[in-house]
mmCIF file of C-alpha atoms and ligand atoms in Angstrom:
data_model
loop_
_atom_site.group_PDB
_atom_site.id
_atom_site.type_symbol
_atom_site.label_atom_id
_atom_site.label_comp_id
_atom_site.label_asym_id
_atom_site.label_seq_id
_atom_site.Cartn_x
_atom_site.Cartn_y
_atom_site.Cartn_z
ATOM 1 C CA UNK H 28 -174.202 32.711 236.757
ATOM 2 C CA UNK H 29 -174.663 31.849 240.512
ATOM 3 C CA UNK H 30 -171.209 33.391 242.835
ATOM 4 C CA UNK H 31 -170.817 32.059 246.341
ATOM 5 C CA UNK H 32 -168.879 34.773 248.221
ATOM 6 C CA UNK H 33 -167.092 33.122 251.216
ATOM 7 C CA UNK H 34 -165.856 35.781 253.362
ATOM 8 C CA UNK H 35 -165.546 37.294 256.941
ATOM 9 C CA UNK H 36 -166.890 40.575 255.984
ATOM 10 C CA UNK H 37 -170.283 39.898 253.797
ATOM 11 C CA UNK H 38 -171.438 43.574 254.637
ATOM 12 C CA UNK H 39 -168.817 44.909 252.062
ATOM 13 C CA UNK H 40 -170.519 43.606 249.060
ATOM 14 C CA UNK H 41 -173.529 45.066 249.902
ATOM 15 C CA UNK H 42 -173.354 48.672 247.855
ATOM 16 C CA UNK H 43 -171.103 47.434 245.112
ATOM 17 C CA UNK H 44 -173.524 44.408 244.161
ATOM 18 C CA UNK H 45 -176.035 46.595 245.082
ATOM 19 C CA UNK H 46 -175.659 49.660 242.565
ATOM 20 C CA UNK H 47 -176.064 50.180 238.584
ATOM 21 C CA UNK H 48 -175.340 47.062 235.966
ATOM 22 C CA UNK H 49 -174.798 44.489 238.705
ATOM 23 C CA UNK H 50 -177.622 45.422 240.522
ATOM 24 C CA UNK H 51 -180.214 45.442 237.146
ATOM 25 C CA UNK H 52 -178.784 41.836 236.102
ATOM 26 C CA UNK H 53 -179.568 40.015 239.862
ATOM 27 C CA UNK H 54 -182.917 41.675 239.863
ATOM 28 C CA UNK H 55 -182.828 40.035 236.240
ATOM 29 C CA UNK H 56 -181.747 37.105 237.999
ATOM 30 C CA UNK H 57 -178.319 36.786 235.176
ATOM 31 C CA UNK H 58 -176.420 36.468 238.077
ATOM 32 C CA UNK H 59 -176.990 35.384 241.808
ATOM 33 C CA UNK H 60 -174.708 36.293 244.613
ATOM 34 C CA UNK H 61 -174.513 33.973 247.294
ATOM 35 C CA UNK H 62 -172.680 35.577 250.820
ATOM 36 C CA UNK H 63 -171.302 33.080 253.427
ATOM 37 C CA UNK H 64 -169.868 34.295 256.326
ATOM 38 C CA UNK H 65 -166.771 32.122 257.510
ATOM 39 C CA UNK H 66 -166.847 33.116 260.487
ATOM 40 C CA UNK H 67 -170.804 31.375 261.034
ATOM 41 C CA UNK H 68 -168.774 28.154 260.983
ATOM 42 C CA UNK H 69 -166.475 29.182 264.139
ATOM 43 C CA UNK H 70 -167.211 26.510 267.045
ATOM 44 C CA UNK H 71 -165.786 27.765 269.806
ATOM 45 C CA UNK H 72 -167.309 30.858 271.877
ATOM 46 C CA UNK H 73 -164.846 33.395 270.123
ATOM 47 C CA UNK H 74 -165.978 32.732 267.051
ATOM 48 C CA UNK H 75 -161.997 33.125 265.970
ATOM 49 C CA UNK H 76 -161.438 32.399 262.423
ATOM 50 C CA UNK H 77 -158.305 32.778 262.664
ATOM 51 C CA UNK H 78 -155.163 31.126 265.192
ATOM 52 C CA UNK H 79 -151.723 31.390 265.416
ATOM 53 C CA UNK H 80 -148.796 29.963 262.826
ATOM 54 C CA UNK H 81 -147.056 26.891 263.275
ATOM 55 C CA UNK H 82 -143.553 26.958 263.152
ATOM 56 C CA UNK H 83 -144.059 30.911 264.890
ATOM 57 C CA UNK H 84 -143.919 34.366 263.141
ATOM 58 C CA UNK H 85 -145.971 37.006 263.286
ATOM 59 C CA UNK H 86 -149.693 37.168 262.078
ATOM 60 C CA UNK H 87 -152.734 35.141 262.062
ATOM 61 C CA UNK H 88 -153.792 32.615 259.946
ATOM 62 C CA UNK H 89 -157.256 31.715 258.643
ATOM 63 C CA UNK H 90 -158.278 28.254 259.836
ATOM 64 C CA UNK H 91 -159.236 25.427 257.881
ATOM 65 C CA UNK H 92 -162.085 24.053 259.362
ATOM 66 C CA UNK H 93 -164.690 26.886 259.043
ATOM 67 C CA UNK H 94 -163.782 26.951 255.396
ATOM 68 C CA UNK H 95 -164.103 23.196 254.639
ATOM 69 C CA UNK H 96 -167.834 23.259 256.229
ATOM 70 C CA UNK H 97 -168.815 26.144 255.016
ATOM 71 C CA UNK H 98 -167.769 24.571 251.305
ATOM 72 C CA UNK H 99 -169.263 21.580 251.900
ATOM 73 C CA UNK H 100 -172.217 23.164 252.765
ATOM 74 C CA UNK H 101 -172.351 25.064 249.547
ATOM 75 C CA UNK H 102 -172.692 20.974 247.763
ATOM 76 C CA UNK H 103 -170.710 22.483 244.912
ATOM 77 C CA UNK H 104 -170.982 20.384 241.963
ATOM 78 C CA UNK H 105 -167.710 18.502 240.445
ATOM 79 C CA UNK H 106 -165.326 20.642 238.393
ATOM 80 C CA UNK H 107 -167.175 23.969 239.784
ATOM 81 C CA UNK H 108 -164.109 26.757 240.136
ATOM 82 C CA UNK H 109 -162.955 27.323 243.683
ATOM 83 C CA UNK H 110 -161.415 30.584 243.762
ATOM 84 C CA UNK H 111 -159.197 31.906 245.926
ATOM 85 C CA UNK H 112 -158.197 35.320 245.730
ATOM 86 C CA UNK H 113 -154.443 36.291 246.657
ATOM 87 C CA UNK H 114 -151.769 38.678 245.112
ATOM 88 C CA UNK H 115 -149.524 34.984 243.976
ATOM 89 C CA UNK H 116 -152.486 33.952 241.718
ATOM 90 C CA UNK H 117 -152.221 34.417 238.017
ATOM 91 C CA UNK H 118 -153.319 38.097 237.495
ATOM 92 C CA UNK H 119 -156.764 38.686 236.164
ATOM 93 C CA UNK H 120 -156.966 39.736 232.254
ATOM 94 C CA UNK H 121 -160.007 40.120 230.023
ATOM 95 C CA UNK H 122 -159.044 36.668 229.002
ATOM 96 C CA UNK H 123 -159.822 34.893 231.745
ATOM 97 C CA UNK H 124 -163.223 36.691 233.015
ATOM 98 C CA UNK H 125 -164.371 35.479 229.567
ATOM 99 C CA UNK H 126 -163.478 31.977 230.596
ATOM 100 C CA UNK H 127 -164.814 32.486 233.904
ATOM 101 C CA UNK H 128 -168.231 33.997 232.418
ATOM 102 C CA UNK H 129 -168.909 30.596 230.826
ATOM 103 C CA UNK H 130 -169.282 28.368 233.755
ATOM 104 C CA UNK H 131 -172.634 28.121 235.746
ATOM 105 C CA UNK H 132 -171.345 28.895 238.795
ATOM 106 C CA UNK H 133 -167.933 30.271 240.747
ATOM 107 C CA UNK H 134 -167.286 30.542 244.477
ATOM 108 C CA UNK H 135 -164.439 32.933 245.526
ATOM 109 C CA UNK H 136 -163.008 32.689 248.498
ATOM 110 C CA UNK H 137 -161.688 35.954 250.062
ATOM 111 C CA UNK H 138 -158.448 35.701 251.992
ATOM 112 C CA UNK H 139 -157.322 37.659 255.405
ATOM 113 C CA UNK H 140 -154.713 38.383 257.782
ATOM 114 C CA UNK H 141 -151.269 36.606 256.728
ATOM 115 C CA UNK H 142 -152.952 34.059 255.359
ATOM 116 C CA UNK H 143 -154.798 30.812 255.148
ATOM 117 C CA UNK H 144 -153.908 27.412 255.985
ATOM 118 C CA UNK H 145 -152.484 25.412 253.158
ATOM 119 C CA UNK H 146 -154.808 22.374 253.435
ATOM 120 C CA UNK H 147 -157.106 25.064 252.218
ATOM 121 C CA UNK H 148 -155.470 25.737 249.080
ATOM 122 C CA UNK H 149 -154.127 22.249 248.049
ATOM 123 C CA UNK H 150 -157.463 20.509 248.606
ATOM 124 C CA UNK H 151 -160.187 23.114 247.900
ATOM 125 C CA UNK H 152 -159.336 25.832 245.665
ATOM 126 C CA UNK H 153 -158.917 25.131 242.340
ATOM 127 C CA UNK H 154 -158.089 28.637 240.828
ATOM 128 C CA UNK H 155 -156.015 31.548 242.161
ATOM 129 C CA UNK H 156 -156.372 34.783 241.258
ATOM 130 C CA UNK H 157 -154.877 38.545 241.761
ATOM 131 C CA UNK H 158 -155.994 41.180 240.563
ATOM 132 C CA UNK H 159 -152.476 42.965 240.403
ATOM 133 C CA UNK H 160 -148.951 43.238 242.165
ATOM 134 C CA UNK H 161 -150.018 44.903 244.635
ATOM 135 C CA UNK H 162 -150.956 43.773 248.560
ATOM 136 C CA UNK H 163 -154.989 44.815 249.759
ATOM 137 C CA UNK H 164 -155.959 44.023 252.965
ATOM 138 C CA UNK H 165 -158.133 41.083 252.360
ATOM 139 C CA UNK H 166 -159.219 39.150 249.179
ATOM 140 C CA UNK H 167 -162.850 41.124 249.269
ATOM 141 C CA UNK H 168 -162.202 43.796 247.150
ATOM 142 C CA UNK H 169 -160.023 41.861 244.322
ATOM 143 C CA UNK H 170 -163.568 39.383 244.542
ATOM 144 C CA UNK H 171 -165.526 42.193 244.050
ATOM 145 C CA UNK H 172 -163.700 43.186 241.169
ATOM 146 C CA UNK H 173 -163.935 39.505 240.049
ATOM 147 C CA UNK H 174 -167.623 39.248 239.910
ATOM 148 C CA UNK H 175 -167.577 42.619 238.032
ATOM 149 C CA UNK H 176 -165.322 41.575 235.003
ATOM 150 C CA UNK H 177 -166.555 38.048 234.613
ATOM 151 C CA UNK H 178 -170.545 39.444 234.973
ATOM 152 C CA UNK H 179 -170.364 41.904 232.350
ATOM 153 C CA UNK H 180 -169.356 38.608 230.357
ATOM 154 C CA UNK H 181 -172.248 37.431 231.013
ATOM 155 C CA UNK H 182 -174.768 37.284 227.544
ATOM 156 C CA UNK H 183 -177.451 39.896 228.281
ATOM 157 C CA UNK H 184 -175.942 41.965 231.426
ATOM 158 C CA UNK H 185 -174.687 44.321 229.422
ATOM 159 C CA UNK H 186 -177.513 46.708 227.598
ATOM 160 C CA UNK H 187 -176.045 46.613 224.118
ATOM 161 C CA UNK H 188 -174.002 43.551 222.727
ATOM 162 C CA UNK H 189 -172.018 46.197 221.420
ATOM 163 C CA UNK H 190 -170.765 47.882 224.309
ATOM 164 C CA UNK H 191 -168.604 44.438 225.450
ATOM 165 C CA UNK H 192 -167.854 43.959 222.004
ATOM 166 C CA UNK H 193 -166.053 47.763 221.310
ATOM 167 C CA UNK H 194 -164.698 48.626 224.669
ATOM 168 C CA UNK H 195 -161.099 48.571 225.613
ATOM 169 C CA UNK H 196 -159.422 44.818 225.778
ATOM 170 C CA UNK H 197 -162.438 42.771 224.998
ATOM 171 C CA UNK H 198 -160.350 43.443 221.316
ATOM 172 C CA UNK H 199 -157.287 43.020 222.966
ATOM 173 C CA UNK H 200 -156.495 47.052 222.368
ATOM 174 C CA UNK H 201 -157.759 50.094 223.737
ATOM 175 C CA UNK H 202 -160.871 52.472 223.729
ATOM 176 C CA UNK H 203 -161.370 55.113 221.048
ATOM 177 C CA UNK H 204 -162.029 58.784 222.201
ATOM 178 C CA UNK H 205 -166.253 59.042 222.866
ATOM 179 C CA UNK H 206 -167.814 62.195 222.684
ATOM 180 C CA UNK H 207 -171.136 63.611 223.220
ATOM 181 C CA UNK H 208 -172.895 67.034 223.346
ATOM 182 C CA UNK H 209 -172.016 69.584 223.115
ATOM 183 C CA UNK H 210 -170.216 69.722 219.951
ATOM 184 C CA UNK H 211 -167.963 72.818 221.100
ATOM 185 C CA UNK H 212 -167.552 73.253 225.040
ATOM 186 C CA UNK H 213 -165.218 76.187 226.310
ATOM 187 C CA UNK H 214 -164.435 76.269 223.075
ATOM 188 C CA UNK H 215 -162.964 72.353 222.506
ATOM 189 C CA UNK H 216 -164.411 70.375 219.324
ATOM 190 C CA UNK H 217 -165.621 67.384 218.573
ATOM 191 C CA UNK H 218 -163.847 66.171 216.252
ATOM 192 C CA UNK H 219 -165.348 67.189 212.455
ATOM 193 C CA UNK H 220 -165.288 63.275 211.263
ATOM 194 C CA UNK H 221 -167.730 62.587 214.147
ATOM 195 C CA UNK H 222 -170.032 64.514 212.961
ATOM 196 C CA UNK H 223 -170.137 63.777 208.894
ATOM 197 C CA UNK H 224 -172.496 60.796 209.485
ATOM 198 C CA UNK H 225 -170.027 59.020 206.873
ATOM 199 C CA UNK H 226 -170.167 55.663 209.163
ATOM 200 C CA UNK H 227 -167.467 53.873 206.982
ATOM 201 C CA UNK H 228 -164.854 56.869 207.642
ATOM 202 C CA UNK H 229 -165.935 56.654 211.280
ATOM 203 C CA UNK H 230 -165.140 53.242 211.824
ATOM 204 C CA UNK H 231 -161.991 53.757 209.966
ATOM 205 C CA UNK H 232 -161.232 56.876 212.092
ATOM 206 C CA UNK H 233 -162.192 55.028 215.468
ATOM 207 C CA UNK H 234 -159.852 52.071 214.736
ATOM 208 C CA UNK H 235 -157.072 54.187 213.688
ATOM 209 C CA UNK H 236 -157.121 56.005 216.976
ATOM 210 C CA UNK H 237 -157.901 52.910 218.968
ATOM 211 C CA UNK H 238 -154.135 51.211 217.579
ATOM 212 C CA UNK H 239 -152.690 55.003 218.117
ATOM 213 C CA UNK H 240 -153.597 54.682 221.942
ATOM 214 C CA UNK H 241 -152.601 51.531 222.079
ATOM 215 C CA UNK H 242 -149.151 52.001 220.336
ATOM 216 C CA UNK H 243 -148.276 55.059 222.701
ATOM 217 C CA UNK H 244 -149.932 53.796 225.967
ATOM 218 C CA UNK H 245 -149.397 50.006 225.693
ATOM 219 C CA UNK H 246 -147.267 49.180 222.944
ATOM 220 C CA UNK H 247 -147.097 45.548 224.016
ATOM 221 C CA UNK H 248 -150.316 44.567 223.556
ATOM 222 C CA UNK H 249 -150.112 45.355 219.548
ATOM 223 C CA UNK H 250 -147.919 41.974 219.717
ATOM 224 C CA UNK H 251 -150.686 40.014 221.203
ATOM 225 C CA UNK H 252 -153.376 40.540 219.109
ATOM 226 C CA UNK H 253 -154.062 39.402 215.275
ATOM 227 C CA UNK H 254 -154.435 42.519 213.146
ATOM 228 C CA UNK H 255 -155.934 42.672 210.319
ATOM 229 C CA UNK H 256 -154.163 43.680 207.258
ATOM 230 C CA UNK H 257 -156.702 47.528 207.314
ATOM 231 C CA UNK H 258 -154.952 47.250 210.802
ATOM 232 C CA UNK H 259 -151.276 47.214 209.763
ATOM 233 C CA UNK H 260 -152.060 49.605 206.687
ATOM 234 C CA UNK H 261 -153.091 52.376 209.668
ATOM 235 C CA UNK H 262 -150.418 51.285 211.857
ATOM 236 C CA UNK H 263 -148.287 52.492 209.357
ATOM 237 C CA UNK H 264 -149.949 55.710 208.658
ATOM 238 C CA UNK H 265 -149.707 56.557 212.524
ATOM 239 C CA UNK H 266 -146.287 55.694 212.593
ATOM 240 C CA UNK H 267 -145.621 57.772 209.576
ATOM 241 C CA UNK H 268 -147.394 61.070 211.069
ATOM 242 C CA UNK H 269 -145.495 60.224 214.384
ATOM 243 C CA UNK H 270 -142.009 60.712 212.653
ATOM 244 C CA UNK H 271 -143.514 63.780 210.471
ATOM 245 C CA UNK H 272 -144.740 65.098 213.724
ATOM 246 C CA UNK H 273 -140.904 64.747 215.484
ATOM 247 C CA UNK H 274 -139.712 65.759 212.810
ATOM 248 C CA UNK H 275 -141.760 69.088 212.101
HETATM 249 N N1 ADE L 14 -155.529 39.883 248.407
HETATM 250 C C1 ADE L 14 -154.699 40.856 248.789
HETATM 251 N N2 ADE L 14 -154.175 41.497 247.755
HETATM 252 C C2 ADE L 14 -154.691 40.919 246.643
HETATM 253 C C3 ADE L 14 -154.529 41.117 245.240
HETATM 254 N N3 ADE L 14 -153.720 42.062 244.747
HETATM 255 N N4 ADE L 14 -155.208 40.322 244.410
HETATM 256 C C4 ADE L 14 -155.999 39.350 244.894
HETATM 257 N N5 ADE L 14 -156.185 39.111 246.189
HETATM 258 C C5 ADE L 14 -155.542 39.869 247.058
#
């Protein structure tokens, strides 16, 4: 997966991209990350990427022509996502990095001051993308986020198949409780079932507390997801011990 980061401030990347699992999977060459800086296409002596609105107001707005050159510099293929990333895009799920993790290639295109000129957005960018309702200062650190979620998607950037495959939403539900040594620590327990090396009864036990996070933290994603009929059976059970529990 090749990104092409188009941004004013490349330097920010650098320790993020830089450290642990992205790091180990561009030195594995899974993923390239390619910086432009916008502002290399200024012409005039200022090197001002940015200029006044039309029509007034206050703040600045990114111009359009160092973005056009620097994308047609980048001689992206036909049909390669243009992303740019603002809080009105769709909001990122685990859905979409999947989707996003399938193409060969992505550039994102990181927004700043009040905005960018809309010749960018109706002729170049394809996709747009938040990463939650919330405002950031610039469209680096939702990118950065980006490239995280759809390169763990990636086949082989994780260490362990596994690890995509069991942790929280890439099921559409949350985590189970993980534990490690010590088996007793200031006097807390691992739980016993953990420790029976009965794998059946732990998978059972892990799922069962994976739809009992999920029902009390985020009961609405239990709608969205197809459960299986061992999944309803437990649903059930924690339901049950819920009311016993209230009621005791
Ligand atoms: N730029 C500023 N805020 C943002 C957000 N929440 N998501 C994506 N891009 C942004």
């Amino acid at each position: 997966m090749k990104f092409d980061i188009l941004t004013l401030f490349p330097e920010m990347f650098d320790s993020v991209l830089g450290a642990s699992i992205l790091n180990k999977a561009r030195e594995r060459e899974l993923i390239s990350i390619n910086k432009v800086d916008i502002r290399d296409y200024t012409k005039d002596k200022h090197n001002q990427a940015d200029d006044y609105p039309y029509g007034g107001g206050a703040g600045m707005v990114m111009k359009p022509e160092p973005i056009f050159e620097a994308v047609d510099d980048l001689k992206i293929e036909e049909g390669t996502p243009l992303i740019f990333l603002t809080p009105q895009g769709k909001t990122l799920d685990q859905k979409m990095a999947k989707e996003f993790a399938k193409e060969d290639r992505l550039v994102l295109l990181c927004g700043h001051y009040e905005g960018i000129d809309q010749r960018v957005r109706d002729n170049l960018v394809t996709h747009e993308v938040s990463i939650g309702d919330y405002v950031l200062t610039g469209g680096e650190l939702p990118a950065m986020v980006l490239i995280d979620a759809v390169s763990r998607m990636v086949p082989e950037v994780l260490g362990s198949e596994e690890s995509a495959i069991e942790d929280s939403f890439y099921n559409g539900i949350l985590d189970f409780p993980n534990y490690t040594r010590p088996q007793s620590y200031r006097g807390i327990e691992v739980p016993d079932i953990l420790l029976s090396g009965n794998h059946g009864k732990i998978a059972t036990w892990r799922r069962k507390k994976a739809l009992e996070e999920t029902l009390l933290r985020r009961p609405e994603l239990l709608k969205k997801v197809q459960l299986s009929k061992e999944d309803k059976g437990l649903l059930e059970e924690i339901k049950k011990e819920m009311e016993e529990g209230a009621n005791g």
